[in-house]
Coordinates of N, CA and C in Angstrom, one line a residue:
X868 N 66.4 135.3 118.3 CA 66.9 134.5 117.3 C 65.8 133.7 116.7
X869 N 65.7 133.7 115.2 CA 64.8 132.7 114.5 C 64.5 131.2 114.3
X870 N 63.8 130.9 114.7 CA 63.8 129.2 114.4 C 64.3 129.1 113.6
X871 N 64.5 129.3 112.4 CA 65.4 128.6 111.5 C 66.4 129.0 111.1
X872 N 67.1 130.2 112.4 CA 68.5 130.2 112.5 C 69.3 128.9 113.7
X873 N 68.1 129.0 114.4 CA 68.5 128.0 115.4 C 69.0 126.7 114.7
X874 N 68.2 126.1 113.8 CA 67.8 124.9 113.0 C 69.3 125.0 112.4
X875 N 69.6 126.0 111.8 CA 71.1 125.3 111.0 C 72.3 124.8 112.0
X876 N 73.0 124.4 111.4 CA 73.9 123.5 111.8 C 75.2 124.4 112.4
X877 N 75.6 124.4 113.3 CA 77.2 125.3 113.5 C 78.1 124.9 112.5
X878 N 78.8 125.4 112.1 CA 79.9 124.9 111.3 C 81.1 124.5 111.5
X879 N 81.1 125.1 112.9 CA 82.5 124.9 113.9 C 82.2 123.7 114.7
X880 N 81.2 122.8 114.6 CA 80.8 121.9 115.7 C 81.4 120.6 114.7
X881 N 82.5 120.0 115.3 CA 82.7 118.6 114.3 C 81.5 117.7 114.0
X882 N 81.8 116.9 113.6 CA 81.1 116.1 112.5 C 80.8 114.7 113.6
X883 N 79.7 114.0 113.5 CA 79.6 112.6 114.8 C 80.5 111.8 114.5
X884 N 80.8 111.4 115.6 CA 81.5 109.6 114.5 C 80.7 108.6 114.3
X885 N 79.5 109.0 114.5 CA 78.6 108.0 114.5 C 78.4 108.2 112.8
X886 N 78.6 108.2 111.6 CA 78.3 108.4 110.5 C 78.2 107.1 109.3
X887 N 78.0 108.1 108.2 CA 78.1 107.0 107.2 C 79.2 106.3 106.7
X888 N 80.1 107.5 106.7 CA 81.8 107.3 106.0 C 82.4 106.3 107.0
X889 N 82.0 106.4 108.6 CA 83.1 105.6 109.5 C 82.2 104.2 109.6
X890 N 80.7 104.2 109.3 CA 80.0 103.4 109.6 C 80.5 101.9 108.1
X891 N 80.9 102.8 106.8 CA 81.9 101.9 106.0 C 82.6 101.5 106.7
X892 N 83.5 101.9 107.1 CA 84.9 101.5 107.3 C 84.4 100.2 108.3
X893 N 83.7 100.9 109.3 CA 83.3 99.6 110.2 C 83.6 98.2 109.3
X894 N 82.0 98.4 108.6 CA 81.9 97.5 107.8 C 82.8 96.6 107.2
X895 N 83.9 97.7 106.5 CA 85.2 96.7 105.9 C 85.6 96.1 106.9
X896 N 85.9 96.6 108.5 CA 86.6 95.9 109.2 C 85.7 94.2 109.4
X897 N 84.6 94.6 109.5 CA 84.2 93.5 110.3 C 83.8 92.2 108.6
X898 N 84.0 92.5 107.5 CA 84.2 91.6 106.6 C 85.4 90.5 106.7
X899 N 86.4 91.3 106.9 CA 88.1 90.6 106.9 C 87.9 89.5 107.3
X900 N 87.2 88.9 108.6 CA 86.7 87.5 109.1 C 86.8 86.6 108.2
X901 N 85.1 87.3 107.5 CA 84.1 86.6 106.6 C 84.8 86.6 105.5
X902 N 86.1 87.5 104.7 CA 86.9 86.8 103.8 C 87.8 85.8 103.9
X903 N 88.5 85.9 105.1 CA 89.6 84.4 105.4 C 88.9 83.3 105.6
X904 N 87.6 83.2 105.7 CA 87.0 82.2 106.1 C 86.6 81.7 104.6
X905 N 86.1 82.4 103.4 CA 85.5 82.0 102.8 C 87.2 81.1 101.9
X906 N 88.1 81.7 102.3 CA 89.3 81.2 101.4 C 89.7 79.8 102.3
X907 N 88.9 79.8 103.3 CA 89.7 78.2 104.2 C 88.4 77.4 103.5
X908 N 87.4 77.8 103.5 CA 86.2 77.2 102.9 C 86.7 76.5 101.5
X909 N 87.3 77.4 100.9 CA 87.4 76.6 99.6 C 88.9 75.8 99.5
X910 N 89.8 76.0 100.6 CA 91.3 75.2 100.6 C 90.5 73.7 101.5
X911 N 91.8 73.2 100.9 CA 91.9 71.4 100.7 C 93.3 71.0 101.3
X912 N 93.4 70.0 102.0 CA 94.6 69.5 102.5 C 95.5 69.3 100.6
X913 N 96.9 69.4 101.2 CA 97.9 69.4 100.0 C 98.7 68.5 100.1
X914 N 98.8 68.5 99.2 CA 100.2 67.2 99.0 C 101.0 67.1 99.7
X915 N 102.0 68.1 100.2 CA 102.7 67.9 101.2 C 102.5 68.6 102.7
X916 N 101.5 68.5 102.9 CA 100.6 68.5 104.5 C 100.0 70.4 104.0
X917 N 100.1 70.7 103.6 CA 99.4 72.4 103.9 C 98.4 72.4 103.1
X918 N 97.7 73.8 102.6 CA 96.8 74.0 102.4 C 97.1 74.3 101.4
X919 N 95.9 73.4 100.2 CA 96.1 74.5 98.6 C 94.7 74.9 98.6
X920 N 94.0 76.0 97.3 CA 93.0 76.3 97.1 C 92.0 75.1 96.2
X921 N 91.2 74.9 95.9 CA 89.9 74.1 95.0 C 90.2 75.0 93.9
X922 N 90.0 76.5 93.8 CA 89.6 77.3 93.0 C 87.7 77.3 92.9
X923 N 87.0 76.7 94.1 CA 85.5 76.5 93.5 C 85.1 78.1 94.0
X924 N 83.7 77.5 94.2 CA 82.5 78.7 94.5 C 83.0 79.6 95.5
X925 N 83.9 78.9 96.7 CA 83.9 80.0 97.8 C 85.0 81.1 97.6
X926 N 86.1 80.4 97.0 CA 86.9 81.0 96.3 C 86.8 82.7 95.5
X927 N 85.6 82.2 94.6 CA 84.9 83.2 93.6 C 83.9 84.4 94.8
X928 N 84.0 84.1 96.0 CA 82.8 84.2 97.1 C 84.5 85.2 97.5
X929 N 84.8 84.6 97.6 CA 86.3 85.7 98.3 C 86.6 86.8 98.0
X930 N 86.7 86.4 96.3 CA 87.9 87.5 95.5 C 86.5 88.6 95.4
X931 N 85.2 88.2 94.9 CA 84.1 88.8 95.6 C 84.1 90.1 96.8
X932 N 84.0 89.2 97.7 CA 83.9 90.5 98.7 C 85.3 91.0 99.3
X933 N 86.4 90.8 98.8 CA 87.3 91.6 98.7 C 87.3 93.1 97.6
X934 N 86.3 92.9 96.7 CA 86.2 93.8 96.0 C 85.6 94.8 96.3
X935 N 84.3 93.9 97.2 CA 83.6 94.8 97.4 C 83.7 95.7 98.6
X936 N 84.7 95.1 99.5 CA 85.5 95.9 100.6 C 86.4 96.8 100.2
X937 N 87.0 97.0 98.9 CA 87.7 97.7 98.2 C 87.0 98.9 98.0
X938 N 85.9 98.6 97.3 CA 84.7 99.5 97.1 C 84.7 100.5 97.9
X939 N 84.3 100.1 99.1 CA 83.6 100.7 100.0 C 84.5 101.9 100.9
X940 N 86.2 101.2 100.7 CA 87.2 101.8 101.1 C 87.1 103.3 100.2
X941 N 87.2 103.4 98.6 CA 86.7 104.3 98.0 C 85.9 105.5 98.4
X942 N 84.3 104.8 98.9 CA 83.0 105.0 98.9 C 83.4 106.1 99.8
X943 N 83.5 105.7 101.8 CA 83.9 106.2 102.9 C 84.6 107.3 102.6
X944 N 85.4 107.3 101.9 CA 86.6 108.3 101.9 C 86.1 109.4 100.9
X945 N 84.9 108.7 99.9 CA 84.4 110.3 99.1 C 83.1 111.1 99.7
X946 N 82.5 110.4 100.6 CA 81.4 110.6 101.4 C 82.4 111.6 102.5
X947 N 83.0 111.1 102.9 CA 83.6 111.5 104.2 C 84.2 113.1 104.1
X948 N 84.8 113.7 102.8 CA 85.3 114.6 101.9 C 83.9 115.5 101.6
X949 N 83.1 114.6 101.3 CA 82.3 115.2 100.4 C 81.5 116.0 101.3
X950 N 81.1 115.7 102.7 CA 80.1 115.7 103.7 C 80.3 116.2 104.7
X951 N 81.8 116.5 104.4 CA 82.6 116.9 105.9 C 82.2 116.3 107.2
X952 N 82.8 114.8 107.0 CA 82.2 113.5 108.2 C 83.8 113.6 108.4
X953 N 85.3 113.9 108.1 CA 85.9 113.3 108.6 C 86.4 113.8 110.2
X954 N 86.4 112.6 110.8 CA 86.6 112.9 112.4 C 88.1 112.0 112.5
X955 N 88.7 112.3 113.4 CA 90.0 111.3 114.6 C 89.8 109.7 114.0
X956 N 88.3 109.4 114.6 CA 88.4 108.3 114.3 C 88.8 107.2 113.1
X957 N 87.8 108.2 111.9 CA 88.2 107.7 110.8 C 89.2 107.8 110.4
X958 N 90.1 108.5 110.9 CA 91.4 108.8 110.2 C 92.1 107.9 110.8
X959 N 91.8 107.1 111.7 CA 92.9 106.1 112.5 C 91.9 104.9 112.0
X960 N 91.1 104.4 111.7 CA 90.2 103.6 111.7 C 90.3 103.0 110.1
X961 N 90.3 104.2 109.4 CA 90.6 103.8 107.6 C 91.4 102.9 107.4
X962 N 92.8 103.5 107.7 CA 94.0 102.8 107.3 C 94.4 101.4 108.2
X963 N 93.7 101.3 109.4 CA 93.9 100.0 109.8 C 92.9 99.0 109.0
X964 N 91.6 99.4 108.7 CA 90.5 98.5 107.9 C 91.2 97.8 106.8
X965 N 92.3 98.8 106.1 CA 92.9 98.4 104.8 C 94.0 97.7 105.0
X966 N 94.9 98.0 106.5 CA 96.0 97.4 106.6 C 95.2 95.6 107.0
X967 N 94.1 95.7 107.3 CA 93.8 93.9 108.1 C 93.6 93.6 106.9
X968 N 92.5 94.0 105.9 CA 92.1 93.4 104.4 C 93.2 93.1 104.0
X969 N 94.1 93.6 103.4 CA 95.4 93.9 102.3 C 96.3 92.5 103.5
X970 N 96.4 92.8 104.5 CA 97.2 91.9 105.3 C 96.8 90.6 105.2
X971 N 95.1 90.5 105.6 CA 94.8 89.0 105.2 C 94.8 88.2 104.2
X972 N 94.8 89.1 103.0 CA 95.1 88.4 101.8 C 96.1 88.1 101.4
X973 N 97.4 88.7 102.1 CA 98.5 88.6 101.5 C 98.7 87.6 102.5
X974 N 98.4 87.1 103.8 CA 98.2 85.9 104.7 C 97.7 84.7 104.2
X975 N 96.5 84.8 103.8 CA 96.3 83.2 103.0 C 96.8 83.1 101.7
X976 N 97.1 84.2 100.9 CA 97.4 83.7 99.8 C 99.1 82.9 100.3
X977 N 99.8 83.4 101.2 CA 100.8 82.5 101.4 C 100.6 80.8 102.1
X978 N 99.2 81.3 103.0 CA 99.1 79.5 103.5 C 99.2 78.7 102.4
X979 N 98.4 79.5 101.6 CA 98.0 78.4 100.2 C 98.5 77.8 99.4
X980 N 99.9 78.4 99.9 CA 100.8 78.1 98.9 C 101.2 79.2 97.7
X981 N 100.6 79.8 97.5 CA 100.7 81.1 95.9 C 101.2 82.1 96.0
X982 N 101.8 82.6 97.0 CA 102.7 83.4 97.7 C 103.7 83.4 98.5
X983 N 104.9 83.9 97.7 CA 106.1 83.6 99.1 C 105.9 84.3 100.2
X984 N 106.1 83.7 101.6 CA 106.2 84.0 102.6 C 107.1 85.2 102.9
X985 N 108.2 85.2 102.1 CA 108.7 86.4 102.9 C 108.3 87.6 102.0
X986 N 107.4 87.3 100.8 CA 107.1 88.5 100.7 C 106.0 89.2 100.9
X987 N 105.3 88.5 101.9 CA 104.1 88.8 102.8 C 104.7 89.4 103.9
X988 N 106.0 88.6 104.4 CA 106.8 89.4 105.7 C 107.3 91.0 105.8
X989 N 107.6 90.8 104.1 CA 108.3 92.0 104.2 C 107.4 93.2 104.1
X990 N 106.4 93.1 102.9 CA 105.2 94.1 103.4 C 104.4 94.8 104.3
X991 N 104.0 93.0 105.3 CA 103.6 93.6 106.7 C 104.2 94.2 107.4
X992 N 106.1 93.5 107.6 CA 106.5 94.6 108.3 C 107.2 95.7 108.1
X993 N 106.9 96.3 107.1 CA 106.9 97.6 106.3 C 105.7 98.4 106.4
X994 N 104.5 97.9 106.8 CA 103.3 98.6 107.1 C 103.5 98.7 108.7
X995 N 103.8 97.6 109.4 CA 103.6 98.1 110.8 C 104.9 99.1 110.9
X996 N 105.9 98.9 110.7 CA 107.2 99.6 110.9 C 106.9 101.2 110.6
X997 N 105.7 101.4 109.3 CA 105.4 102.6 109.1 C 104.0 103.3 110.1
X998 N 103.5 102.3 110.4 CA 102.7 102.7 111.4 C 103.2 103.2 112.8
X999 N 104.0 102.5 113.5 CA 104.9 102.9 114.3 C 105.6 103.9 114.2
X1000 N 106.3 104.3 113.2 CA 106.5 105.4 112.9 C 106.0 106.5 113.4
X1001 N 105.0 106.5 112.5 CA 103.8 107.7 112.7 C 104.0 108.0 114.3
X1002 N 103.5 107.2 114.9 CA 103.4 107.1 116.3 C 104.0 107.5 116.7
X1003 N 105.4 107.4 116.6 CA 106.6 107.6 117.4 C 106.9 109.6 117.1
X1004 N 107.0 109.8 115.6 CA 107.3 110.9 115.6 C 105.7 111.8 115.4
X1005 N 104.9 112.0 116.0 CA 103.5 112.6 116.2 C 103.8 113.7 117.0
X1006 N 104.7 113.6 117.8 CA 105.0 114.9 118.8 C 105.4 116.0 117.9
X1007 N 106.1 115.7 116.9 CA 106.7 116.9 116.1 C 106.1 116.8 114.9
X1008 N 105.0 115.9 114.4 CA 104.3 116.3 113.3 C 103.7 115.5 112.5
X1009 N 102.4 115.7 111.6 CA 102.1 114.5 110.8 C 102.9 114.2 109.7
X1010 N 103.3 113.2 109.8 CA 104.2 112.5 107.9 C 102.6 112.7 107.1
X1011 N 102.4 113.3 106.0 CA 101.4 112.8 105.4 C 101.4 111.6 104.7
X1012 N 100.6 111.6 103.7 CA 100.6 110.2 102.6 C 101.1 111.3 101.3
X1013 N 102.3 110.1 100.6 CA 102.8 110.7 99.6 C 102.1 110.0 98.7
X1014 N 102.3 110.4 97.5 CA 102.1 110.3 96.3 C 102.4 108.5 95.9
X1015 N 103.4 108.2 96.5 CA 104.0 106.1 96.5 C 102.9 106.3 97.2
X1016 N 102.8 106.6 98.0 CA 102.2 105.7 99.4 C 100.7 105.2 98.7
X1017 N 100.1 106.2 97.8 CA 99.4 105.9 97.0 C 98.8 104.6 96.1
X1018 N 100.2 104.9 95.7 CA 100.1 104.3 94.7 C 100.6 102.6 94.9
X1019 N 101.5 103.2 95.9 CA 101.5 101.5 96.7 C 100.3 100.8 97.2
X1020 N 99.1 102.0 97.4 CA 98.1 101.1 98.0 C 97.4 100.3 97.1
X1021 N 97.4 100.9 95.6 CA 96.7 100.6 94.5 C 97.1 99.2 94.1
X1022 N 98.7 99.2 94.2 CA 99.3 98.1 93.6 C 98.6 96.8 93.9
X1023 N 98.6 97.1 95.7 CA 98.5 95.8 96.7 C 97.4 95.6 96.3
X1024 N 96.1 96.4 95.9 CA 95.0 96.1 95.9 C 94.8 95.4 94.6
X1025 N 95.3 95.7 93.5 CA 95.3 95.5 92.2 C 95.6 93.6 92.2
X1026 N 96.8 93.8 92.5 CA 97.8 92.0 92.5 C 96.8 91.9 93.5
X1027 N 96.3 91.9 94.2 CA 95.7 91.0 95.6 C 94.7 90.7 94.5
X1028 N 94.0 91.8 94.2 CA 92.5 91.2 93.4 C 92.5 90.4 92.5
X1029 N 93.5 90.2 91.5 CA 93.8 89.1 90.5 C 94.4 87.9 90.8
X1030 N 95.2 88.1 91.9 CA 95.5 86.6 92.6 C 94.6 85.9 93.5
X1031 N 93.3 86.8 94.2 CA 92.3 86.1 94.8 C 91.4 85.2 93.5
X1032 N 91.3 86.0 92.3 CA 90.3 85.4 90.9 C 91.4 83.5 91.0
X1033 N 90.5 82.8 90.4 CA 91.0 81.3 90.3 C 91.6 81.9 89.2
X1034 N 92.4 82.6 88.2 CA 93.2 82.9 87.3 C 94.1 81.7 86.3
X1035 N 94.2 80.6 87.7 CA 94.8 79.9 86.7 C 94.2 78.8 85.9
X1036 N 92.5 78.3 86.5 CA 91.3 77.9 85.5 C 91.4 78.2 84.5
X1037 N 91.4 80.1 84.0 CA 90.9 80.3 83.1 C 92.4 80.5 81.8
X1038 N 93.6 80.8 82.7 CA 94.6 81.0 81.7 C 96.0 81.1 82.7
X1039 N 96.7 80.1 82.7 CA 97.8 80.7 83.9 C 99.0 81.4 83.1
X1040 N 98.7 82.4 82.0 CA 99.6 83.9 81.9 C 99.3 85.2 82.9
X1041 N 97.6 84.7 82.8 CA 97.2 86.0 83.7 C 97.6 86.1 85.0
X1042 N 97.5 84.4 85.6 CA 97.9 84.2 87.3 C 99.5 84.5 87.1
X1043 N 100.4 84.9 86.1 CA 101.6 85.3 86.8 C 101.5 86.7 86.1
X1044 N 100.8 87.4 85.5 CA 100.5 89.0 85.4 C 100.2 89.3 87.2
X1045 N 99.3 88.4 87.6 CA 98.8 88.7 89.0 C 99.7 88.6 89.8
X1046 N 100.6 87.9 89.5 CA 101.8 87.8 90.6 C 102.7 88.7 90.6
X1047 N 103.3 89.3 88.8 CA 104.5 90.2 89.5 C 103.9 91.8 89.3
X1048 N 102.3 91.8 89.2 CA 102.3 93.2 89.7 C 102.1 93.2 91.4
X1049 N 101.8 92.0 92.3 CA 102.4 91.7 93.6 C 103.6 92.6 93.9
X1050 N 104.4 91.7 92.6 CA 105.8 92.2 93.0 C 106.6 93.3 93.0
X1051 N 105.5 94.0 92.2 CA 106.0 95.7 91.9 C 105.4 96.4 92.9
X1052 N 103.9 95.6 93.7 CA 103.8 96.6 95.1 C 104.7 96.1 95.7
X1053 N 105.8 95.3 95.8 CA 106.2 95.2 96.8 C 107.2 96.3 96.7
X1054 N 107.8 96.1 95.2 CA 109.2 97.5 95.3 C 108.9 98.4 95.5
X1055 N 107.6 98.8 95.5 CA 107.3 100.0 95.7 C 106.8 100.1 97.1
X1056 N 106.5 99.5 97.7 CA 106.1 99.2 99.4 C 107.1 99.4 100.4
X1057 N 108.3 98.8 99.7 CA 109.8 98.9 100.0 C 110.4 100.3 100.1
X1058 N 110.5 101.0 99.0 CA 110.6 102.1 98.4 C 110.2 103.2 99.3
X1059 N 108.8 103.6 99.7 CA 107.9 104.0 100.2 C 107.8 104.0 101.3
X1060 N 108.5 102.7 101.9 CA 108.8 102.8 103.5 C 110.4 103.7 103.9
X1061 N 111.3 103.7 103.1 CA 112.5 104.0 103.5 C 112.0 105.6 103.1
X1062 N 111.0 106.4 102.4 CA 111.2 107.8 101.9 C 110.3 108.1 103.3
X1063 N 109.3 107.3 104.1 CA 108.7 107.7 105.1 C 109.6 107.6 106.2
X1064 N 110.4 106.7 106.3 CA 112.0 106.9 107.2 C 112.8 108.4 107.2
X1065 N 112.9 108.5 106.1 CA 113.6 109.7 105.8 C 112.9 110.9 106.3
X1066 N 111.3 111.3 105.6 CA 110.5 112.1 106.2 C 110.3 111.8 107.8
X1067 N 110.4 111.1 108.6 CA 110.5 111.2 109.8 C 111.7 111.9 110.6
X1068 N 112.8 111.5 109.8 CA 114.4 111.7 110.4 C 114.1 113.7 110.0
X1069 N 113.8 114.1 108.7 CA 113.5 115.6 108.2 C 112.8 116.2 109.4
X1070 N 111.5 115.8 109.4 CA 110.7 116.0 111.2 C 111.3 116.6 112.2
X1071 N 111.8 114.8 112.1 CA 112.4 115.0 113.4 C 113.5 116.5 113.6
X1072 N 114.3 116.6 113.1 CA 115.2 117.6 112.7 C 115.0 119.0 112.6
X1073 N 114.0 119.2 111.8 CA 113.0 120.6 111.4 C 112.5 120.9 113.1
X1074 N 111.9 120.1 114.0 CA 111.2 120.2 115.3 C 111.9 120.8 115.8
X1075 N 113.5 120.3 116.1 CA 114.6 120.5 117.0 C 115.1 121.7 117.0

């Protein structure tokens, strides 16, 4: 055999997890901190004992690197495609990086006051309920990601990004454009959990 048959790569040999695409993700994970913090940084005791925002620098420092964790969610996932990096891990590792981001924002935006509480409840536990899911019916098959599921992620990302901007400094029509496209990930978050219910019960069924 030739040295520089040796030299090429197997093709059947997976991909490290030590990589670039999971070494993102890492990354988003370990921002999440450094964004909740930058939003306590810029909240102020409130009128009636809780927490509202300043709207200052750290603020602008948040909606910031929320973006750029957004980014990067992107980035990972075309690298990882592109490069054939995707492994186990990243496939379990992605969608939690996105579920803590997306979670934490929709977490302080409610300490803060600028979000109703139960509709942070109801998304989270519509994400965990679908995570569970998975879990549960895995014996008999993967649920993929539909087309909502999509488009639900875009939503959350979209309203999260314009309700983290100080929005209402500059014009507060935009801070409630920011708010009820919130509200349309949420019908659609909603939505999107009961058609993953159903495709589980199908599964389940189809298996049997």
């Amino acid at each position: 055999m030739s040295s520089s048959t040796r030299d090429q790569p197997n093709p059947e040999e997976p991909p490290p997890v030590l990589n670039i695409a999971n070494a993102l993700t890492m990354l988003r994970i370990v921002l999440v901190p450094l964004f909740v913090w930058f939003l306590l940084l810029d909240a102020a005791p409130g009128a009636e004992g809780g927490l509202e925002a300043t709207n200052g620098g750290w603020r602008w420092a948040a909606a910031g690197l929320f973006a750029a964790a957004m980014i990067t969610d992107k980035i990972d996932g075309d690298l990882a495609r592109a490069r054939n990096l995707v492994t186990d891990f990243g496939k379990i590792a992605d969608p939690i990086a996105d579920k803590l981001l997306i979670g934490g924002g929709l977490v302080m935006l409610s300490v803060l006051g600028e979000l109703p509480w139960w509709v942070t409840i109801v998304i989270l536990a519509r994400e965990l309920g679908v995570t569970v899911l998975r879990m549960v019916v895995i014996r008999y098959g993967v649920i993929p990601a539909s087309r909502g599921g999509k488009l639900k992620t875009v939503l959350q990302a979209a309203g999260l990004q314009l309700m983290l901007l100080p929005l209402v400094v500059i014009a507060g029509w935009l801070a409630d454009v920011a708010f009820w496209i919130v509200m349309a990930a949420l019908v659609v978050t909603v939505l999107t959990g009961v058609d993953y219910v159903l495709s589980a019960l199908r599964l389940r069924r189809a298996a049997r």
